Amino acid sequence: MEYKDIIYKTPVKEGLINYEKTFEGFDWEEVKNHFKSFSNHGVNIAHEAIDRHTSTDHKDKVALIWEDDDGVQKGYTFLSIKRQSDKCANVLKSIGIEKGDRVFLFLPRVPELYISIIAIAKVGAVAGPMFSAFGPEAIMDRLLDSNAKAIITTPELNQRLNEVKDQLPMLKNVILVGAKDILNEDELSYESEMNKASEVCKMRWVDPEDYLYILYTSGTTGKPKGVTHVHNDMISHYITTKWVLDLQEEDVYWCTADPGWVTGSVYGIWGPWLNGISQVVYNGRFDAEKWYSIIEKHKVTVLYTAPTALRMLMKAGDEVVKKYDLSSLRHICSVGEPLNPEVIKWGIKVYGLAIHDNWWQTETGSIMIANYPCLPIKPGSMGKPFPGICASIINSKGKELSFGKHGLLALKRGWPSMMREIWGNRQKFDEYFRISGWFATGDTAYMDSDGYFWFVGRADDVINTAGHRVGPFEVESALVEHKAVAEAGVIGKPDTERGEIIKAFIVLGQGYQPSEILRKEIQDFIKKRLAAHAYPREIEFLESVPKTRSGKIMRRVLKAKELGLPTGDLSTLEED
Ligand code: AMP
């Protein structure tokens, strides 16, 4: 990287002012002191994020500014979120939800989603947020694996649940938001129950190590795994939000992620509210003009979004930016996929702001590597490790590699928000620690001589499409459930807008011929069964797919062929 490419910032007056000095003297215990409850009767993140503020002058401060794509708007103060979540906690108690029970959320980004997540924490239960684009199979996998006891959803989304409900004997209650029709025996109306519930609820104090939420994420093999996090994560949530997102008292903050993904839960709920910040939630699809109008209308000061969205804003052009007053914006952050230097340069040109990339994953529970307002940005780099985080580039034997060498991105365990379990799967959990002394992230990267980390790729076959992690195995399994599909191999294909798109190579069963109609039918089948974001945008019909002698599909060969690269030594691959 040439020096002219480094972007220097103006001096920072609040938050993280001196990275090097803070990094040197950092101690997680000192952050913990911020939370009074750690020293007495037990903790609860809901107390720290919401209730605590209602005995301060934050009581009447706006916590949530909500808007949907029809332009309907609602506002909630910290006090109103406290009252609503107390009521909702009482509803959960009335149906027998106890500490440790898994309660899933299958909702669009409506206020009830945010209120319910706080309420679930208040009763000491474990929240399982699910992305509303999931199909019946994805829903069933999660509810079944975690033995979920209740789910909060809408009548519309409930139709997808109903397709698999007979296979979920542990699921006792379905709470429906906005139900108008007569309900089934196990269904309750959110609104009627809330009307009956008391506004006073006793907080369930828990141990910092008690579970808070479970989010399912994809790996190379098998079904999605339940990454489980605890109340203790609040230490990381609080301080990373403060120093990376740089949130300050007067900020109006907008995280564009859905709570069904880890960014939307950690930095779209907990982090900002632990810091007592007003946040915007937009329940609607991406639309450049709509996004700009939200920034203008609510005077958003800090935006946290993803490279795909930024690339789509860039595609919408410079002229549309001029139609809106975006002068409130003072800090933009990005996560989820590699952020192209061109996007950063474009951001400086049109917004007058450098976009700050950061890196983390569901398993780490909070931002691990970041570009900070107080440090120069090297466009294309993920930045430097957060204070208290030891990140390194290692080889498969755990040896640390020198500057510039590509290797595995690994972390030393010991930060507060590291996942505590892969739900019910000790073996999968242990796989992360297979290299002695390290937590292996599954990514490859390198570090330059200034200590900046640069993303190279995944060490496995996991696909990252528009910031969403998709396991090829899940898509392949769903594909072969289609009557016409005999075999399928799935890869991530580089794409300028979405980072990667999902491409499927399909061998058809006897009697089926490739056609456009069949292609579309298979795509719709995956959208409905698995999830709207997980369908293969490209399908290529083949006579056969390359396989090892033991029958495993060689995705590496498919990918190399697709990219026009050498396929490597096939004889060794066949022994895999
Ligand atoms: P998830 O757990 O779904 O948030 O996905 C985490 C994965 O997304 C990481 O392991 C990376 O592969 C990718 N990722 C997250 N942030 C970045 C980033 N800033 N640059 C490149 N890849 C990223």
Coordinates of C-alpha atoms and ligand atoms in Angstrom, one line a residue:
M1 CA 0.0 0.0 0.0
E2 CA 1.4 3.4 -1.0
Y3 CA 1.5 6.1 1.6
K4 CA -0.7 8.4 -0.4
D5 CA -3.6 5.9 0.1
I6 CA -3.6 6.2 3.8
I7 CA -6.5 8.3 5.1
Y8 CA -5.7 10.5 8.1
K9 CA -8.4 11.6 10.4
T10 CA -8.8 14.8 12.3
P11 CA -8.0 14.6 16.1
V12 CA -10.6 12.8 18.2
K13 CA -11.8 14.4 21.4
E14 CA -14.0 11.7 22.9
G15 CA -14.2 7.9 23.1
L16 CA -11.0 6.1 22.0
I17 CA -8.5 8.9 21.8
N18 CA -5.1 7.1 21.8
Y19 CA -5.2 3.6 20.4
E20 CA -1.7 2.5 21.3
K21 CA -1.8 3.8 24.9
T22 CA -5.3 2.3 25.5
F23 CA -4.2 -1.0 24.0
E24 CA -1.2 -1.3 26.3
G25 CA -3.0 -0.5 29.6
F26 CA -6.3 -2.2 28.8
D27 CA -8.0 -4.5 31.3
W28 CA -11.5 -6.0 30.8
E29 CA -12.0 -5.9 34.6
E30 CA -12.1 -2.1 34.4
V31 CA -14.8 -2.2 31.8
K32 CA -16.8 -4.5 34.0
N33 CA -16.8 -1.9 36.8
H34 CA -19.1 0.2 34.6
F35 CA -21.9 -2.3 35.4
K36 CA -22.9 -1.9 39.0
S37 CA -24.9 -5.1 39.1
F38 CA -21.7 -7.2 38.7
S39 CA -20.8 -6.4 42.3
N40 CA -24.0 -7.4 44.0
H41 CA -27.0 -9.7 43.4
G42 CA -26.3 -11.0 39.9
V43 CA -26.6 -9.4 36.5
N44 CA -29.0 -8.9 33.7
I45 CA -28.2 -7.2 30.4
A46 CA -31.8 -6.0 30.1
H47 CA -31.3 -4.0 33.4
E48 CA -28.1 -2.4 32.0
A49 CA -29.5 -1.7 28.6
I50 CA -33.0 -0.5 29.5
D51 CA -34.2 -0.4 33.1
R52 CA -31.1 1.3 34.5
H53 CA -31.7 4.3 32.3
T54 CA -35.2 4.9 33.7
S55 CA -33.8 6.0 37.0
T56 CA -31.6 8.6 35.4
D57 CA -32.3 11.6 33.1
H58 CA -32.3 9.2 30.2
K59 CA -35.8 8.1 31.3
D60 CA -37.6 10.2 28.7
K61 CA -34.8 10.0 26.1
V62 CA -35.9 8.4 22.9
A63 CA -34.5 4.8 22.7
L64 CA -36.1 3.7 19.5
I65 CA -37.2 5.6 16.4
W66 CA -39.1 3.1 14.2
E67 CA -40.2 3.5 10.6
D68 CA -41.5 1.0 8.0
D69 CA -41.5 1.1 4.3
D70 CA -45.0 2.7 4.2
G71 CA -43.6 5.6 6.2
V72 CA -45.4 4.7 9.4
Q73 CA -43.4 6.0 12.3
K74 CA -43.3 5.2 16.1
G75 CA -41.1 6.4 18.9
Y76 CA -40.3 4.8 22.2
T77 CA -38.5 6.3 25.2
F78 CA -36.3 4.2 27.5
L79 CA -39.2 4.3 30.0
S80 CA -41.7 3.0 27.4
I81 CA -39.4 0.2 26.4
K82 CA -39.0 -0.7 30.0
R83 CA -42.8 -0.8 30.6
Q84 CA -43.5 -2.7 27.4
S85 CA -40.8 -5.3 28.0
D86 CA -41.9 -5.7 31.7
K87 CA -45.4 -6.5 30.3
C88 CA -44.0 -8.9 27.7
A89 CA -41.9 -10.6 30.4
N90 CA -45.1 -11.1 32.4
V91 CA -46.7 -12.6 29.4
L92 CA -43.8 -15.0 29.0
K93 CA -44.0 -15.9 32.7
S94 CA -47.7 -16.6 32.4
I95 CA -47.2 -19.2 29.8
G96 CA -44.5 -20.9 31.9
I97 CA -41.3 -19.6 30.3
E98 CA -38.5 -20.1 32.8
K99 CA -34.8 -19.3 33.1
G100 CA -32.9 -21.1 30.4
D101 CA -35.9 -21.8 28.1
R102 CA -35.4 -21.1 24.5
V103 CA -37.8 -18.6 23.0
F104 CA -37.5 -17.9 19.3
L105 CA -38.4 -14.8 17.4
F106 CA -39.6 -15.0 13.8
L107 CA -40.6 -11.4 13.1
P108 CA -39.9 -8.6 10.7
R109 CA -38.1 -5.7 12.2
V110 CA -41.2 -4.5 14.1
P111 CA -41.0 -2.8 17.6
E112 CA -42.4 -6.0 19.2
L113 CA -39.3 -7.8 18.1
Y114 CA -37.0 -5.5 20.1
I115 CA -39.4 -5.4 23.1
S116 CA -39.6 -9.2 23.1
I117 CA -35.9 -9.7 23.0
I118 CA -35.5 -7.4 26.1
A119 CA -38.4 -9.3 27.8
I120 CA -36.8 -12.7 27.1
A121 CA -33.6 -11.5 28.8
K122 CA -35.6 -10.2 31.7
V123 CA -37.0 -13.6 32.6
G124 CA -33.6 -15.2 32.1
A125 CA -34.7 -17.1 29.0
V126 CA -32.6 -17.5 25.9
A127 CA -33.6 -15.6 22.8
G128 CA -33.3 -17.2 19.3
P129 CA -33.8 -14.4 16.7
M130 CA -34.5 -15.8 13.2
F131 CA -34.3 -13.8 9.9
S132 CA -37.8 -13.4 8.5
A133 CA -36.7 -14.7 5.1
F134 CA -36.2 -18.2 6.4
G135 CA -38.3 -21.0 5.0
P136 CA -39.8 -24.0 6.8
E137 CA -36.7 -26.2 6.8
A138 CA -34.4 -23.5 8.2
I139 CA -37.0 -22.8 10.9
M140 CA -37.4 -26.4 11.8
D141 CA -33.6 -27.0 12.0
R142 CA -33.3 -24.2 14.6
L143 CA -36.3 -24.9 16.7
L144 CA -35.6 -28.7 16.8
D145 CA -31.9 -28.4 17.6
S146 CA -32.5 -26.0 20.4
N147 CA -35.7 -27.6 21.8
A148 CA -37.4 -24.3 21.6
K149 CA -40.4 -23.9 24.0
A150 CA -42.1 -20.8 22.4
I151 CA -42.0 -18.7 19.4
I152 CA -43.2 -15.1 18.7
T153 CA -44.2 -14.5 15.1
T154 CA -46.8 -13.0 12.8
P155 CA -49.8 -14.8 11.3
E156 CA -48.2 -14.5 7.8
L157 CA -44.8 -16.0 8.9
N158 CA -46.6 -18.6 11.0
Q159 CA -47.8 -20.3 7.8
R160 CA -44.2 -21.4 7.2
L161 CA -43.9 -22.7 10.8
N162 CA -47.2 -24.6 10.4
E163 CA -45.6 -26.6 7.6
V164 CA -43.2 -28.2 10.1
K165 CA -44.9 -27.8 13.4
D166 CA -45.9 -31.5 13.7
Q167 CA -42.2 -32.3 13.9
L168 CA -41.7 -29.9 16.8
P169 CA -43.2 -31.6 19.9
M170 CA -41.3 -29.4 22.3
L171 CA -42.8 -26.2 21.0
K172 CA -45.6 -25.4 23.4
N173 CA -46.6 -21.8 22.5
V174 CA -46.9 -19.6 19.5
I175 CA -47.4 -15.9 20.2
L176 CA -48.8 -14.0 17.3
V177 CA -48.2 -10.3 16.7
G178 CA -51.1 -8.7 14.8
A179 CA -53.4 -11.7 14.7
K180 CA -57.0 -10.9 13.6
D181 CA -58.4 -14.4 13.1
I182 CA -59.5 -17.1 15.5
L183 CA -56.4 -18.8 17.0
N184 CA -55.5 -22.4 17.3
E185 CA -55.2 -24.0 20.8
D186 CA -51.5 -23.4 21.2
E187 CA -51.6 -19.8 19.8
L188 CA -51.9 -16.6 21.7
S189 CA -52.5 -13.0 20.6
Y190 CA -49.5 -10.9 21.6
E191 CA -51.7 -7.8 21.8
S192 CA -54.4 -9.4 24.0
E193 CA -51.9 -10.9 26.4
M194 CA -50.1 -7.6 26.6
N195 CA -53.4 -5.9 27.5
K196 CA -53.9 -8.3 30.4
A197 CA -50.3 -8.2 31.7
S198 CA -49.1 -6.1 34.6
E199 CA -46.6 -3.3 33.9
V200 CA -44.5 -4.3 36.9
C201 CA -42.1 -7.1 36.6
K202 CA -39.4 -8.4 38.9
M203 CA -36.1 -8.7 37.1
R204 CA -34.6 -12.1 37.1
W205 CA -31.0 -11.7 38.2
V206 CA -28.8 -14.2 36.6
D207 CA -25.2 -15.3 36.7
P208 CA -23.0 -13.5 34.1
E209 CA -22.4 -17.0 32.5
D210 CA -26.1 -17.7 32.0
Y211 CA -27.2 -17.9 28.4
L212 CA -28.6 -14.8 26.7
Y213 CA -29.1 -15.6 23.0
I214 CA -28.5 -18.4 20.5
L215 CA -27.8 -17.6 16.8
Y216 CA -27.5 -20.3 14.2
T217 CA -24.6 -20.0 11.7
S218 CA -23.4 -22.0 8.8
G219 CA -20.3 -24.1 8.5
T220 CA -18.9 -26.2 5.6
T221 CA -20.6 -29.4 6.7
G222 CA -23.8 -30.4 8.5
K223 CA -26.7 -28.3 9.6
P224 CA -26.3 -24.7 11.0
K225 CA -24.8 -24.7 14.5
G226 CA -26.2 -22.9 17.5
V227 CA -23.7 -20.3 18.6
T228 CA -24.6 -19.5 22.2
H229 CA -23.8 -16.3 24.1
V230 CA -24.1 -15.2 27.7
H231 CA -25.1 -12.0 29.7
N232 CA -21.4 -11.4 30.4
D233 CA -21.1 -10.4 26.7
M234 CA -22.4 -7.0 27.7
I235 CA -18.8 -6.0 28.7
S236 CA -17.7 -6.4 25.1
H237 CA -20.9 -5.0 23.7
Y238 CA -20.6 -1.8 25.7
I239 CA -17.0 -0.9 25.1
T240 CA -16.8 -1.9 21.4
T241 CA -19.9 0.1 20.7
K242 CA -18.3 3.1 22.4
W243 CA -14.9 2.9 20.8
V244 CA -15.5 1.5 17.3
L245 CA -19.0 2.9 16.5
D246 CA -17.9 6.0 18.5
L247 CA -21.3 6.5 20.0
Q248 CA -21.8 9.6 22.1
E249 CA -24.7 11.0 24.1
E250 CA -26.3 13.1 21.4
D251 CA -25.9 10.6 18.6
V252 CA -28.8 9.2 16.5
Y253 CA -27.5 5.8 15.4
W254 CA -28.7 3.5 12.7
C255 CA -27.7 -0.1 12.3
T256 CA -29.2 -1.5 9.2
A257 CA -28.8 -5.2 10.1
D258 CA -31.6 -7.5 11.1
P259 CA -31.4 -9.0 14.6
G260 CA -31.6 -12.5 12.9
W261 CA -27.9 -11.8 12.1
V262 CA -25.4 -11.2 14.9
T263 CA -24.7 -7.6 13.9
G264 CA -28.4 -6.7 14.2
S265 CA -28.6 -8.3 17.7
V266 CA -25.4 -7.0 19.2
Y267 CA -25.1 -3.6 17.5
G268 CA -28.8 -3.1 16.7
I269 CA -30.0 -3.7 20.2
W270 CA -27.6 -4.3 23.1
G271 CA -24.5 -2.2 22.3
P272 CA -26.3 1.1 21.6
W273 CA -28.8 0.7 24.5
L274 CA -26.1 -0.2 27.0
N275 CA -24.6 3.1 26.0
G276 CA -28.0 4.9 26.4
I277 CA -28.1 5.9 22.7
S278 CA -31.2 6.7 20.5
Q279 CA -31.4 4.3 17.6
V280 CA -33.3 4.1 14.4
V281 CA -34.8 0.9 13.1
Y282 CA -36.1 0.7 9.5
N283 CA -38.4 -2.2 8.7
G284 CA -38.2 -2.4 4.9
R285 CA -36.1 -3.4 2.0
F286 CA -33.1 -1.7 0.7
D287 CA -33.8 1.4 -1.4
A288 CA -31.2 4.1 -1.8
E289 CA -33.6 7.1 -1.7
K290 CA -35.5 5.6 1.3
W291 CA -32.2 5.2 3.1
Y292 CA -31.1 8.7 2.4
S293 CA -34.5 10.0 3.4
I294 CA -34.2 8.2 6.8
I295 CA -30.8 9.7 7.5
E296 CA -32.2 13.2 6.6
K297 CA -35.5 12.9 8.5
H298 CA -34.1 11.4 11.7
K299 CA -30.8 13.3 11.5
V300 CA -28.8 10.1 11.8
T301 CA -25.3 10.8 12.9
V302 CA -23.7 7.3 12.9
L303 CA -24.4 4.5 10.4
Y304 CA -23.4 0.9 10.7
T305 CA -24.0 -1.1 7.6
A306 CA -22.5 -3.7 5.2
P307 CA -20.4 -3.5 2.0
T308 CA -23.2 -4.8 -0.2
A309 CA -25.5 -2.0 0.9
L310 CA -22.7 0.5 0.4
R311 CA -22.0 -0.9 -3.1
M312 CA -25.7 -0.6 -3.9
L313 CA -25.7 3.1 -2.7
M314 CA -22.6 3.7 -4.9
K315 CA -24.5 2.1 -7.8
A316 CA -27.4 4.4 -7.2
G317 CA -25.1 7.2 -8.1
D318 CA -23.8 10.6 -6.8
E319 CA -26.7 12.7 -8.0
V320 CA -29.3 11.1 -5.7
V321 CA -27.0 11.9 -2.8
K322 CA -27.4 15.6 -3.6
K323 CA -31.1 15.4 -3.2
Y324 CA -30.9 14.8 0.5
D325 CA -29.4 16.7 3.4
L326 CA -27.0 14.2 4.9
S327 CA -25.1 16.8 6.9
S328 CA -26.0 15.1 10.2
L329 CA -23.8 12.0 9.4
R330 CA -20.5 12.1 11.1
H331 CA -19.3 8.4 11.2
I332 CA -19.9 5.4 9.0
C333 CA -18.9 1.8 9.8
S334 CA -19.1 -1.4 7.8
V335 CA -18.9 -5.1 8.5
G336 CA -19.6 -8.5 7.2
E337 CA -17.6 -8.8 4.0
P338 CA -14.5 -7.2 2.5
L339 CA -14.9 -3.5 2.0
N340 CA -13.4 -2.4 -1.3
P341 CA -11.1 0.6 -1.3
E342 CA -13.1 2.1 -4.2
V343 CA -16.1 2.3 -1.9
I344 CA -14.1 4.1 0.8
K345 CA -12.9 6.5 -1.8
W346 CA -16.4 7.1 -3.1
G347 CA -17.7 7.6 0.4
I348 CA -15.1 10.4 1.0
K349 CA -16.1 12.0 -2.3
V350 CA -19.9 12.0 -1.8
Y351 CA -20.4 12.0 2.0
G352 CA -17.1 13.6 3.0
L353 CA -16.5 10.7 5.4
A354 CA -14.2 7.7 5.4
I355 CA -16.0 4.4 5.9
H356 CA -14.5 2.4 8.8
D357 CA -14.4 -1.3 8.1
N358 CA -14.4 -3.8 11.0
W359 CA -14.2 -7.6 11.4
W360 CA -15.9 -10.0 13.7
Q361 CA -18.2 -13.1 13.6
T362 CA -21.1 -14.7 15.3
E363 CA -18.7 -16.8 17.4
T364 CA -16.7 -13.8 18.7
G365 CA -19.8 -12.0 19.9
S366 CA -18.4 -8.5 19.3
I367 CA -16.0 -6.5 17.1
M368 CA -12.5 -8.0 17.2
I369 CA -10.6 -6.0 14.6
A370 CA -11.5 -2.5 13.5
N371 CA -10.6 0.9 12.0
Y372 CA -11.0 3.5 14.7
P373 CA -11.8 7.2 14.4
C374 CA -8.4 8.0 16.0
L375 CA -6.3 5.9 13.6
P376 CA -5.4 6.4 10.0
I377 CA -7.3 4.1 7.6
K378 CA -5.5 1.9 5.1
P379 CA -8.3 1.3 2.5
G380 CA -8.9 -2.4 2.1
S381 CA -7.6 -3.3 5.6
M382 CA -9.9 -4.5 8.4
G383 CA -7.9 -2.4 10.9
K384 CA -6.2 -3.3 14.2
P385 CA -7.3 -5.6 17.0
F386 CA -9.6 -4.1 19.7
P387 CA -7.8 -3.4 23.0
G388 CA -7.9 -6.6 25.0
I389 CA -7.9 -8.8 21.9
C390 CA -4.8 -10.8 20.8
A391 CA -5.1 -11.5 17.1
S392 CA -2.5 -13.2 15.1
I393 CA -1.7 -15.0 11.8
I394 CA -0.7 -18.6 12.3
N395 CA 0.0 -21.7 10.3
S396 CA -1.9 -25.0 10.9
K397 CA 0.5 -26.0 13.7
G398 CA -0.1 -22.8 15.6
K399 CA 3.2 -21.0 14.7
E400 CA 2.8 -17.3 14.4
L401 CA 3.7 -16.0 10.9
S402 CA 5.7 -12.9 10.1
F403 CA 4.4 -9.7 8.5
G404 CA 2.8 -10.1 5.1
K405 CA 2.6 -13.9 5.2
H406 CA -0.9 -15.3 4.5
G407 CA -2.2 -17.7 7.1
L408 CA -5.1 -18.5 9.5
L409 CA -6.6 -15.6 11.4
A410 CA -6.6 -16.7 15.0
L411 CA -7.4 -15.2 18.4
K412 CA -6.2 -15.9 22.0
R413 CA -9.3 -16.8 24.1
G414 CA -10.2 -14.7 27.1
W415 CA -12.4 -11.9 25.8
P416 CA -15.8 -11.5 27.5
S417 CA -18.1 -12.2 24.5
M418 CA -16.6 -15.4 23.1
M419 CA -19.3 -18.0 22.4
R420 CA -19.7 -20.4 25.3
E421 CA -21.1 -23.4 23.4
I422 CA -22.2 -24.7 20.1
W423 CA -25.6 -25.8 21.3
G424 CA -25.5 -29.5 22.2
N425 CA -22.4 -30.2 20.1
R426 CA -19.2 -30.3 22.1
Q427 CA -17.2 -31.7 19.1
K428 CA -18.1 -28.7 16.9
F429 CA -17.1 -26.3 19.6
D430 CA -13.8 -28.1 20.2
E431 CA -13.0 -27.8 16.5
Y432 CA -12.5 -24.1 16.9
F433 CA -9.7 -24.8 19.4
R434 CA -8.0 -27.6 17.5
I435 CA -4.8 -25.6 17.2
S436 CA -3.4 -25.5 20.7
G437 CA -3.7 -22.1 22.4
W438 CA -5.8 -20.5 19.6
F439 CA -9.4 -19.9 18.6
A440 CA -9.3 -20.5 14.8
T441 CA -11.7 -18.1 13.1
G442 CA -12.0 -20.0 9.8
D443 CA -10.7 -17.0 7.9
T444 CA -7.3 -16.4 6.2
A445 CA -5.6 -13.1 6.4
Y446 CA -2.2 -11.3 6.8
M447 CA -0.9 -8.6 9.0
D448 CA 1.3 -5.8 7.8
S449 CA 4.3 -4.3 9.6
D450 CA 2.1 -1.6 11.1
G451 CA -0.1 -4.2 12.7
Y452 CA -3.1 -3.7 10.3
F453 CA -5.0 -6.9 9.3
W454 CA -6.0 -7.7 5.7
F455 CA -8.7 -10.2 4.9
V456 CA -7.7 -12.8 2.3
G457 CA -10.6 -15.3 2.3
R458 CA -12.3 -18.2 4.1
A459 CA -10.2 -21.2 5.0
D460 CA -13.2 -23.4 4.2
D461 CA -16.1 -23.5 1.6
V462 CA -18.4 -21.2 3.5
I463 CA -20.1 -18.7 1.2
N464 CA -20.5 -15.0 2.1
T465 CA -23.3 -13.6 0.0
A466 CA -24.2 -10.0 0.7
G467 CA -22.7 -10.4 4.2
H468 CA -24.8 -13.5 4.9
R469 CA -23.0 -16.7 5.7
V470 CA -24.3 -19.7 3.8
G471 CA -23.1 -23.3 4.1
P472 CA -22.8 -25.0 0.7
F473 CA -23.9 -28.3 2.3
E474 CA -27.2 -26.8 3.4
V475 CA -28.0 -25.6 -0.1
E476 CA -26.8 -28.9 -1.7
S477 CA -29.1 -30.8 0.8
A478 CA -32.0 -28.7 0.0
L479 CA -31.4 -28.9 -3.8
V480 CA -31.4 -32.7 -3.8
E481 CA -34.8 -32.7 -2.2
H482 CA -36.1 -31.3 -5.5
K483 CA -37.5 -34.2 -7.5
A484 CA -35.5 -33.3 -10.6
V485 CA -32.1 -33.0 -8.9
A486 CA -29.9 -36.1 -8.6
E487 CA -26.7 -34.4 -7.4
A488 CA -25.6 -30.9 -6.6
G489 CA -22.4 -29.0 -5.8
V490 CA -22.5 -25.5 -4.6
I491 CA -19.9 -22.7 -4.6
G492 CA -19.5 -19.0 -3.9
K493 CA -18.8 -17.2 -7.2
P494 CA -17.2 -13.7 -6.9
D495 CA -19.7 -10.9 -7.7
T496 CA -19.1 -7.2 -7.8
E497 CA -22.2 -6.2 -5.9
R498 CA -22.8 -9.0 -3.4
G499 CA -19.2 -10.1 -2.8
E500 CA -20.2 -13.7 -3.7
I501 CA -23.3 -15.2 -5.2
I502 CA -24.4 -18.8 -4.8
K503 CA -23.8 -21.0 -7.9
A504 CA -25.1 -24.5 -8.1
F505 CA -23.9 -27.2 -10.4
I506 CA -26.7 -29.7 -10.9
V507 CA -26.9 -33.2 -12.3
L508 CA -30.5 -33.9 -13.2
G509 CA -32.3 -37.2 -12.5
Q510 CA -33.4 -39.6 -15.3
G511 CA -36.1 -38.2 -17.4
Y512 CA -35.4 -34.5 -16.7
Q513 CA -34.0 -32.1 -19.3
P514 CA -32.3 -28.7 -18.5
S515 CA -34.6 -25.8 -19.2
E516 CA -35.2 -22.2 -18.1
I517 CA -38.5 -23.3 -16.5
L518 CA -36.8 -26.0 -14.5
R519 CA -34.0 -23.6 -13.5
K520 CA -36.5 -21.1 -12.1
E521 CA -38.5 -23.8 -10.4
I522 CA -35.4 -25.1 -8.6
Q523 CA -34.5 -21.5 -7.5
D524 CA -38.0 -20.9 -6.2
F525 CA -37.9 -24.2 -4.4
I526 CA -34.8 -23.2 -2.5
K527 CA -36.2 -19.7 -1.7
K528 CA -39.2 -21.2 -0.2
R529 CA -37.7 -24.2 1.6
L530 CA -34.4 -22.7 2.9
A531 CA -34.3 -18.9 2.7
A532 CA -34.7 -16.1 0.2
H533 CA -31.1 -15.1 0.5
A534 CA -29.7 -18.7 0.1
Y535 CA -31.0 -19.6 -3.4
P536 CA -28.5 -20.2 -6.2
R537 CA -28.6 -17.1 -8.5
E538 CA -26.8 -19.2 -11.0
I539 CA -27.4 -22.8 -11.9
E540 CA -25.3 -24.8 -14.4
F541 CA -26.6 -28.2 -15.5
L542 CA -23.8 -30.8 -15.8
E543 CA -23.6 -34.5 -16.8
S544 CA -21.7 -35.2 -13.6
V545 CA -20.0 -33.4 -10.7
P546 CA -16.4 -34.1 -9.6
K547 CA -16.3 -36.3 -6.6
T548 CA -13.7 -38.0 -4.3
R549 CA -13.5 -41.8 -4.2
S550 CA -15.5 -41.7 -1.0
G551 CA -18.2 -39.8 -2.8
K552 CA -17.7 -36.2 -1.5
I553 CA -18.3 -33.5 -4.0
M554 CA -15.1 -31.6 -4.8
R555 CA -16.3 -28.0 -4.5
R556 CA -12.7 -26.8 -4.9
V557 CA -12.6 -28.3 -8.4
L558 CA -15.9 -26.8 -9.4
K559 CA -14.7 -23.4 -8.1
A560 CA -11.4 -23.6 -9.9
K561 CA -13.1 -24.5 -13.1
E562 CA -15.6 -21.7 -12.7
L563 CA -12.8 -19.2 -12.2
G564 CA -10.6 -20.6 -14.9
L565 CA -7.9 -21.5 -12.5
P566 CA -5.8 -24.7 -12.5
T567 CA -7.7 -27.5 -10.7
G568 CA -4.6 -28.7 -8.9
D569 CA -3.6 -32.2 -8.2
L570 CA -6.8 -34.2 -8.7
S571 CA -5.2 -37.5 -7.6
T572 CA -4.6 -36.2 -4.1
L573 CA -8.0 -34.6 -4.0
E574 CA -9.6 -37.9 -4.8
E575 CA -8.1 -39.3 -1.7
D576 CA -9.8 -36.6 0.5
Ligands
AMP1 P1 -21.1 -14.0 10.6 O1 -20.7 -14.8 11.7 O2 -22.3 -14.4 9.8 O3 -21.1 -12.5 11.0 O4 -19.9 -14.1 9.5 C1 -18.6 -13.8 9.9 C2 -17.7 -13.9 8.7 O5 -18.0 -12.9 7.8 C3 -16.2 -13.8 9.0 O6 -15.6 -15.0 9.5 C4 -15.7 -13.3 7.7 O7 -15.5 -14.4 6.8 C5 -16.8 -12.4 7.2 N1 -16.5 -11.0 7.6 C6 -17.0 -10.3 8.6 N2 -16.5 -9.1 8.6 C7 -15.6 -9.0 7.6 C8 -14.8 -7.9 7.1 N3 -14.8 -6.7 7.6 N4 -14.0 -8.2 6.0 C9 -14.0 -9.4 5.4 N5 -14.8 -10.4 5.8 C10 -15.6 -10.2 6.9

